[in-house]
Short mmCIF file of C-alpha atoms and ligand atoms in Angstrom, two decimals:
data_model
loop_
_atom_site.label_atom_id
_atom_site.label_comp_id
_atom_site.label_asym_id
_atom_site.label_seq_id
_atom_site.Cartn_x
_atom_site.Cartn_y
_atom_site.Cartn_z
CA UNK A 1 0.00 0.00 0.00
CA UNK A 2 1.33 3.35 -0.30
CA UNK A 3 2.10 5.50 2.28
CA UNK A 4 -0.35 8.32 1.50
CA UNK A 5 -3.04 5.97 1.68
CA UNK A 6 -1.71 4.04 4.65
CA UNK A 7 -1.69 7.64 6.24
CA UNK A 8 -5.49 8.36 4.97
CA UNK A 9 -6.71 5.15 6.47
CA UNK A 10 -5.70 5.91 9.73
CA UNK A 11 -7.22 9.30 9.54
CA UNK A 12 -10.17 7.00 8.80
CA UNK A 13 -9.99 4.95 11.32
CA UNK A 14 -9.00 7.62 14.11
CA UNK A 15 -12.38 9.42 13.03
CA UNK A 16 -14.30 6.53 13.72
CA UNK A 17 -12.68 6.29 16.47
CA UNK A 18 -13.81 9.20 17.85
CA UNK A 19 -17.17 8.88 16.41
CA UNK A 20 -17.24 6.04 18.96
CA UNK A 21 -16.50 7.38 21.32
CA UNK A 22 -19.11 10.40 20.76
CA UNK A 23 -16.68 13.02 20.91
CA UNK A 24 -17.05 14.84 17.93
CA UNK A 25 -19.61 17.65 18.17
CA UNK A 26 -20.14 16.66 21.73
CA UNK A 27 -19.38 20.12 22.45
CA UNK A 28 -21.45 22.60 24.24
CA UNK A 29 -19.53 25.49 23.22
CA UNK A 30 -19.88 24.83 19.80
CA UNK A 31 -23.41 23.49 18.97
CA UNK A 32 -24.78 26.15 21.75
CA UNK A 33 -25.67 29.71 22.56
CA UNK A 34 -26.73 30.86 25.97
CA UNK A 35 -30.20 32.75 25.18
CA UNK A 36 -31.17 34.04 29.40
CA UNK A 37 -28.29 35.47 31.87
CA UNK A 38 -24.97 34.00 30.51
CA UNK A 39 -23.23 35.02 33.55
CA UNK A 40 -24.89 31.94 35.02
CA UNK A 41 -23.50 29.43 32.47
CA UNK A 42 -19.78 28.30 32.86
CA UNK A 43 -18.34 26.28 30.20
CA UNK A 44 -14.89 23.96 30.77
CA UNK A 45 -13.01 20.99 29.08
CA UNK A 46 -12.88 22.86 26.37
CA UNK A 47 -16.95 23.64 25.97
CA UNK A 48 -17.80 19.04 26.93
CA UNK A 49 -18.59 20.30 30.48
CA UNK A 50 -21.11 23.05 31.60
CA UNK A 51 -22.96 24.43 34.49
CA UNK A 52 -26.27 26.12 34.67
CA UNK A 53 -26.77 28.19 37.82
CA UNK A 54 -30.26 29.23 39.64
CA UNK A 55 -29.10 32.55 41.74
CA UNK A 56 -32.39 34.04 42.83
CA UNK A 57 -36.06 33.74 42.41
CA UNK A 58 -35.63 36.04 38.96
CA UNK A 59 -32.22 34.73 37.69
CA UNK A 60 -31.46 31.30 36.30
CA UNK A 61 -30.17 30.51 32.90
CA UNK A 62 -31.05 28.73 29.20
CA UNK A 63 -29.29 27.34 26.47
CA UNK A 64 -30.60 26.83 23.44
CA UNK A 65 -29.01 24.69 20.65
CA UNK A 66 -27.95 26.86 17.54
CA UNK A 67 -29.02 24.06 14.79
CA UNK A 68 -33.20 23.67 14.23
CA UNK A 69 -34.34 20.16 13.06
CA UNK A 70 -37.10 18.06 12.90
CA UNK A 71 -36.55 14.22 13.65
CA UNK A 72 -33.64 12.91 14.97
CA UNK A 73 -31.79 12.34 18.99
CA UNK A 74 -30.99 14.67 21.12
CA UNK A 75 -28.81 13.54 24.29
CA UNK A 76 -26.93 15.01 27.12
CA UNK A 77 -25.72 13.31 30.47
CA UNK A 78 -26.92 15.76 33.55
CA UNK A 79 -26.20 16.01 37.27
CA UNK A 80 -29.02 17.57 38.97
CA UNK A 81 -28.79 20.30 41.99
CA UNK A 82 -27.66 18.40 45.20
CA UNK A 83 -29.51 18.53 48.33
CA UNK A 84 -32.16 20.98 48.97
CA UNK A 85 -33.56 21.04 45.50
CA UNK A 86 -36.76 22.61 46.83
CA UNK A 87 -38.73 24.72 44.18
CA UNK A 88 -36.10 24.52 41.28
CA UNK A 89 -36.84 23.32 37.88
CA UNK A 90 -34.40 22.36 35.68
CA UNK A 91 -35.54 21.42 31.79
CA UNK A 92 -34.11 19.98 29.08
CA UNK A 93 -36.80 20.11 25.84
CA UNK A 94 -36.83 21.11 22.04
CA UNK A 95 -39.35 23.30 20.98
CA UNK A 96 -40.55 24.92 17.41
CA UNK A 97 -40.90 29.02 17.88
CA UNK A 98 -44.21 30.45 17.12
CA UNK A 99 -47.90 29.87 17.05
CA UNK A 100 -49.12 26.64 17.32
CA UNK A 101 -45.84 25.48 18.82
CA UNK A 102 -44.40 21.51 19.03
CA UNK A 103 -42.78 20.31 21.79
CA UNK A 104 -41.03 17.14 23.58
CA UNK A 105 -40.43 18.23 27.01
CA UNK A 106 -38.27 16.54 30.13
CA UNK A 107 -38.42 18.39 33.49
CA UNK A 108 -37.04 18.17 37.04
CA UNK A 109 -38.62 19.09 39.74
CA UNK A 110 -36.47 19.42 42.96
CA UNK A 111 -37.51 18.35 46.70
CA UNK A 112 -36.29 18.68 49.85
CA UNK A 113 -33.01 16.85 50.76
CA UNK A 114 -33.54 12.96 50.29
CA UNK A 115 -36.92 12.83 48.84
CA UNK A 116 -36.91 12.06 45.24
CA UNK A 117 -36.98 14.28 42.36
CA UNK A 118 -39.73 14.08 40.19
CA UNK A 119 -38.90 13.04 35.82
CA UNK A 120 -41.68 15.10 34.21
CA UNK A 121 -42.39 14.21 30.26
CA UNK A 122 -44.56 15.78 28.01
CA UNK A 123 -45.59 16.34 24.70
CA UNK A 124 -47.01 19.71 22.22
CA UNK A 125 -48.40 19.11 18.90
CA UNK A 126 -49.98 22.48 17.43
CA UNK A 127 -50.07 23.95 20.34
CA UNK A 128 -52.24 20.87 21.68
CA UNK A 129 -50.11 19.49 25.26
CA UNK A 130 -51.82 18.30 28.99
CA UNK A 131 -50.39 14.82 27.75
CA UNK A 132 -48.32 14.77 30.97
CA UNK A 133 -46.58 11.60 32.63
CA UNK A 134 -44.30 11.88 35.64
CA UNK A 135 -41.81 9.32 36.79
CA UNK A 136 -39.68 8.69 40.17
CA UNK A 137 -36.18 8.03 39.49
CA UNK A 138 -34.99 4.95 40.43
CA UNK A 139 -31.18 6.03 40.84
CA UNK A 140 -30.34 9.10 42.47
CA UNK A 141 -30.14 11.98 39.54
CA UNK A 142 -28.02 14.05 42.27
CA UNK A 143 -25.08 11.47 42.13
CA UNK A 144 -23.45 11.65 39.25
CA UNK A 145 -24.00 12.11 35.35
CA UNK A 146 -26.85 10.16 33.78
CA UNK A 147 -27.88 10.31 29.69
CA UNK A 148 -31.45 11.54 29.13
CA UNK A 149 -31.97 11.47 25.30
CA UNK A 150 -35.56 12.70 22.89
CA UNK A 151 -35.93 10.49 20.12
CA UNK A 152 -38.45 11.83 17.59
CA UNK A 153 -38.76 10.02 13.82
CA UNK A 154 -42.35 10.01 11.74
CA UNK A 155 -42.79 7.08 13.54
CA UNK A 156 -42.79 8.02 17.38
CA UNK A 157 -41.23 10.14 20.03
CA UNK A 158 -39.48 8.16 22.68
CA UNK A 159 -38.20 9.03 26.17
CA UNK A 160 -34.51 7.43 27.01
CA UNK A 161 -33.36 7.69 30.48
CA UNK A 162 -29.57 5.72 30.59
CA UNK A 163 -30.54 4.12 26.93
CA UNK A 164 -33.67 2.55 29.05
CA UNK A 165 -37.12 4.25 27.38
CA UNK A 166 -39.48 5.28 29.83
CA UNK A 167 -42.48 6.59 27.56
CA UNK A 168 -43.11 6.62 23.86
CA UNK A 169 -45.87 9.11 21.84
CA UNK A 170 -47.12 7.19 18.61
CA UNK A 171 -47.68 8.85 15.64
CA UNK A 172 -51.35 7.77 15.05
CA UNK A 173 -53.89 8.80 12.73
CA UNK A 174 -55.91 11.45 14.86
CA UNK A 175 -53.55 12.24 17.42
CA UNK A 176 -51.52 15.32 17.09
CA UNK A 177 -47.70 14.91 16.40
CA UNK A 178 -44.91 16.84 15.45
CA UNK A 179 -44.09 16.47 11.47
CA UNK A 180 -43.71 19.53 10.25
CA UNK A 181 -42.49 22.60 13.06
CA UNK A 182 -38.21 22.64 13.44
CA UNK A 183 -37.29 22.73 16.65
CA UNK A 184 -34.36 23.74 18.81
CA UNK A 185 -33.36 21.95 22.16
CA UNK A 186 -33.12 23.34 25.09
CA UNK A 187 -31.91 23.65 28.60
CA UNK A 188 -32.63 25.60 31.60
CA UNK A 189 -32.84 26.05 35.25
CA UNK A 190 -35.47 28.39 37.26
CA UNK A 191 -37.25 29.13 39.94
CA UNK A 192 -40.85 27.86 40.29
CA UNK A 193 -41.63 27.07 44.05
CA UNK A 194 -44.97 28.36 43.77
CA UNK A 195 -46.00 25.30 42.20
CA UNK A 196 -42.79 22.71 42.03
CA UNK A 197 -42.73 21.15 44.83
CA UNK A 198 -44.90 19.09 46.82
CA UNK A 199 -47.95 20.99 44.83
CA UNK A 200 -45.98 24.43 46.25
CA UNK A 201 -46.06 23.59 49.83
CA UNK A 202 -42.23 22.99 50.00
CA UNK A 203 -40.49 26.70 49.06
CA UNK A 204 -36.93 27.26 48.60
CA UNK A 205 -34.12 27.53 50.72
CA UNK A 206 -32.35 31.15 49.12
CA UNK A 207 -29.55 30.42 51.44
CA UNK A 208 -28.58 27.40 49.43
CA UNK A 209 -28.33 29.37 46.05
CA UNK A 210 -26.76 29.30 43.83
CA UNK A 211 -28.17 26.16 42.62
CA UNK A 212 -25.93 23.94 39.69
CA UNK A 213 -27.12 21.88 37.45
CA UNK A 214 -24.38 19.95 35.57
CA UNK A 215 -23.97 19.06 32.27
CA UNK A 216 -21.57 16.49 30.51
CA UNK A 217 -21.44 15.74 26.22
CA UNK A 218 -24.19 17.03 23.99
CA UNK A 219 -24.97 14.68 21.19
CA UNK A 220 -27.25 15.88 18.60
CA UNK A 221 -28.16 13.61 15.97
CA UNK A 222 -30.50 15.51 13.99
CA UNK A 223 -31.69 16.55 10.50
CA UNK A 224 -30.72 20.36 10.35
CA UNK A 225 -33.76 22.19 8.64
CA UNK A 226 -34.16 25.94 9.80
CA UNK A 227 -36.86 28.45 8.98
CA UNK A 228 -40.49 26.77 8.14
CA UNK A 229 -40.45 25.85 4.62
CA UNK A 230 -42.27 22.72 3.81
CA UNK A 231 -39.52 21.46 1.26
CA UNK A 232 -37.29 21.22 4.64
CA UNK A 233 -39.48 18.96 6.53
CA UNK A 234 -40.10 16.52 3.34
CA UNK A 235 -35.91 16.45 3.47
CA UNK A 236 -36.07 15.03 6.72
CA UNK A 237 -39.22 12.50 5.98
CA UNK A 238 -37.58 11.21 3.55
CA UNK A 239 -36.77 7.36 4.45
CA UNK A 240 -33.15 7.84 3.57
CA UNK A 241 -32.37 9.30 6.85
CA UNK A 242 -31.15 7.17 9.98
CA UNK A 243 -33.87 7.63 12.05
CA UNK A 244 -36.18 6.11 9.29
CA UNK A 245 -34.75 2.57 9.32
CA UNK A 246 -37.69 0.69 9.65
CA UNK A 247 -36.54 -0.85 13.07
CA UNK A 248 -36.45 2.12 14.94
CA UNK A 249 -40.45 2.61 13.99
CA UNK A 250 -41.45 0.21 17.09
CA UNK A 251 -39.10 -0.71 20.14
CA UNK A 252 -37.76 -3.95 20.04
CA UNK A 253 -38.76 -6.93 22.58
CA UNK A 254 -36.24 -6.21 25.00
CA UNK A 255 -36.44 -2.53 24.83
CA UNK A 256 -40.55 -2.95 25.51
CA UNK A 257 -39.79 -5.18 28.77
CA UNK A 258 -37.68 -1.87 30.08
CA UNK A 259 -40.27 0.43 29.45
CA UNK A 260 -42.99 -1.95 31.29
CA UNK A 261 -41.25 -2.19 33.87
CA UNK A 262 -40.24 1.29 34.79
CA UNK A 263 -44.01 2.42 34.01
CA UNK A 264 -45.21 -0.53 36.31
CA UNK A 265 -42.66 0.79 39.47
CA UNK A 266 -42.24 4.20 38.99
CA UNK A 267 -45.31 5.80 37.01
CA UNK A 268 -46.57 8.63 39.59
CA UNK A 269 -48.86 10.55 37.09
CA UNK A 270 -50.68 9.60 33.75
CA UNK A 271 -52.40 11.80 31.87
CA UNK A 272 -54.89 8.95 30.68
CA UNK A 273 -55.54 7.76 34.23
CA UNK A 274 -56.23 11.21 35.70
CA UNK A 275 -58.70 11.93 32.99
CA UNK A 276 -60.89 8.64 33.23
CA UNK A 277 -60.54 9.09 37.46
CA UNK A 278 -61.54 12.36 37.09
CA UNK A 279 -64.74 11.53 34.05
CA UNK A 280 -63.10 13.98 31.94
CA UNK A 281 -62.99 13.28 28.22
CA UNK A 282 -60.09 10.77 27.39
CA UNK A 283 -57.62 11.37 24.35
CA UNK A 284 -58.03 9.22 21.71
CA UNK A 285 -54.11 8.04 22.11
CA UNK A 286 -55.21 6.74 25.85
CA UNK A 287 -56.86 3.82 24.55
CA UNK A 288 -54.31 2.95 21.74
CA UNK A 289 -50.73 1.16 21.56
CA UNK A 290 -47.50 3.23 22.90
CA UNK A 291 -44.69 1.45 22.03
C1 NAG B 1 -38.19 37.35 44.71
O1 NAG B 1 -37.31 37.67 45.73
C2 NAG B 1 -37.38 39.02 46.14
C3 NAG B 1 -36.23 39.31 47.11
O2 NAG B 1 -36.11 38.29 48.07
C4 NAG B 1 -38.78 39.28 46.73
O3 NAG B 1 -38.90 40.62 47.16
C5 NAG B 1 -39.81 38.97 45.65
O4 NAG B 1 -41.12 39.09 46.19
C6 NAG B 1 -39.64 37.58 45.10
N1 NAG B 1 -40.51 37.42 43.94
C7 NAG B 1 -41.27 36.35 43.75
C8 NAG B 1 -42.07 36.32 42.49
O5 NAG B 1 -41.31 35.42 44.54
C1 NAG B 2 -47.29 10.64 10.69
O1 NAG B 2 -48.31 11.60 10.62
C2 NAG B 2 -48.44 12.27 9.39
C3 NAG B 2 -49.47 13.35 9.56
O2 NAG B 2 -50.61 12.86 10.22
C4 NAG B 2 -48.76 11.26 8.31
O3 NAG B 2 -48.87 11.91 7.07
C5 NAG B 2 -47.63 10.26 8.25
O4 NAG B 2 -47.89 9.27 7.31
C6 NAG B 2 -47.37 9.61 9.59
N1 NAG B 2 -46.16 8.84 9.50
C7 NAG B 2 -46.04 7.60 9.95
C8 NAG B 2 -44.73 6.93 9.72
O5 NAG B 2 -46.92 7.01 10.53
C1 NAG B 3 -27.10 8.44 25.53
O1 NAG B 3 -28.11 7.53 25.17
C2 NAG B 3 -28.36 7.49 23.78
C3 NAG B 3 -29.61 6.64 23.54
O2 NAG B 3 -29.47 5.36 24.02
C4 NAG B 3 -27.12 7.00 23.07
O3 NAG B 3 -27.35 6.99 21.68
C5 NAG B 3 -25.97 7.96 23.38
O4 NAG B 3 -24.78 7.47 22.81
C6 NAG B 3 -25.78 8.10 24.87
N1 NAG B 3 -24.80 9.16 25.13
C7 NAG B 3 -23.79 9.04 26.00
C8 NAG B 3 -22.88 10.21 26.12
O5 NAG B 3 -23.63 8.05 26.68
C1 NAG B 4 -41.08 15.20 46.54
O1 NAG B 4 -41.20 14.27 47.59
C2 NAG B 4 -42.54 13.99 47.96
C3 NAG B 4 -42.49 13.08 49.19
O2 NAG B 4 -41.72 11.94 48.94
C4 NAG B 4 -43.25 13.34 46.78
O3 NAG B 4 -44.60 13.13 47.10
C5 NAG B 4 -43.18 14.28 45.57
O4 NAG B 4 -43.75 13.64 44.43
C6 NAG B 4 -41.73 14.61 45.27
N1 NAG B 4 -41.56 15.49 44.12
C7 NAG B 4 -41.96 16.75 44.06
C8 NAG B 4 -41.60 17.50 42.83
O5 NAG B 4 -42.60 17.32 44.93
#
């Protein structure tokens, strides 16, 4: 072989390499701008690690991811405010701009020291949400990094927490779902403790502040598409695209068990279940496969 091409191979395989290893473009710096009080965002490791800080009741912070897409995975690893979490919300979502806005929302809602943090997912589709569910964690979110990730294709948006998927939103005929609206992601922490925690009852502790959410490798898998034209979003349908392999259109056996299992032990609200308790009109997803 010659040597050029000996030398080009091992570009090759030094790429993939770090493909792997997710650490190209896992960089905050770069695929980020901070869009609410930067002076509460620290960036180090040269942009892979970041810190969102909650000072006071009117300053927190948001990032907001410079690329807009429609379909594809969005993933970060967070550490969540230790200790007296009381009244703090931290999110991490995407969102379309505009009327009749999409959405695919996580959110954490702090407690007091040792009770648990509550995992709140939910979904917008023209402007249509109240599709709430809310989780427990079943690891502490406090103690190190752990990888929450949106996966949204034409088939279905899906819920990771640590690669496990915790809720999935079907595409079905009659239910609203994102197709169309580009979104950005986006992270933030603020201060809610009117309503937060424990329905509002538990306030925060100011003395603890500031209050640091961490953040550890951004991976954004996504099909760029900015502005709202219509040819954009029939770029990203297009069955060409990752996301589109016809396997990612259902989970898979194993990946079902995980997600009956975490809804079985750690489910503390359903949207579906609060509206038949409470004789309200049921969506039309309620009584229809999610998975
Ligand atoms: C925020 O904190 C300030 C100073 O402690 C207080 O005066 C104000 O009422 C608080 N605002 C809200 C909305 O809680
Ligand atoms: C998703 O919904 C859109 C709009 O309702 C529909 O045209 C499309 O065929 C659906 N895609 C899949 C894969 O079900
Ligand atoms: C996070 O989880 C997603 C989905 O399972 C995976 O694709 C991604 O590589 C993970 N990221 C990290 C940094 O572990
Ligand atoms: C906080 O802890 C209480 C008591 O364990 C629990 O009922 C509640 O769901 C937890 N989460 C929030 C956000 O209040």
């Amino acid at each position: 072989m010659e040597g050029s091409a000996k030398a080009l191979l091992a570009v090759v395989f030094a790429v993939a390499a770090l493909l792997e290893l997710g650490l190209v473009g896992a960089n905050f710096q770069d695929q980020c701008d901070i869009t609410w009080e930067p002076q509460n965002a620290q960036m180090t490791e040269g942009g892979n690690h970041l810190t969102l800080s909650l000072v006071s009741n009117s300053s927190g912070c948001m990032l907001r991811t410079k690329k807009q897409f429609i379909y594809g995975s969005v993933s970060t690893r967070i550490q969540l405010v230790k200790g007296n979490s009381a009244g703090t919300v931290t999110t991490y979502y995407t969102s379309s701009i505009g009327e009749k806005h999409d959405e695919i929302d996580f959110e954490f809602l702090g407690n007091e020291t040792g009770q648990p943090y509550t995992l709140h997912t939910n979904v917008f589709a023209d402007g249509v949400g109240e599709r709430e569910m809310q989780f427990k964690p079943w690891f502490d979110p406090t103690d190190g990094f752990h990888n929450y990730t949106i996966f949204w294709n034409p088939c279905m948006i899906v819920w990771f927490v640590d690669s496990i998927p915790i809720r999935v939103f079907r595409n079905h005929s009659g239910v609203p779902f994102p197709t169309s609206r580009p979104m950005y992601a986006f992270s933030s922490i603020w201060a809610a403790e009117d309503w937060a925690t424990q329905g509002g009852r538990v306030k925060t502790d100011w003395t603890k502040a500031p209050f640091v959410a961490e953040y550890r490798d951004i991976g954004l898998n996504v099909c760029e598409c900015s502005g709202s034209a219509s040819s954009c979003a029939d770029g990203c349908a297009t069955g060409d695209q990752w996301y589109a392999a016809p396997e990612l259109c259902k989970l898979s056996d194993r990946q079902l068990h995980q997600m009956k299992s975490v809804q079985l032990g750690y489910t503390i609200y359903n949207y579906c279940d609060d509206a038949r308790a409470k004789g309200r009109p049921v969506p039309p997803e309620c009584n229809m496969d999610q998975y």
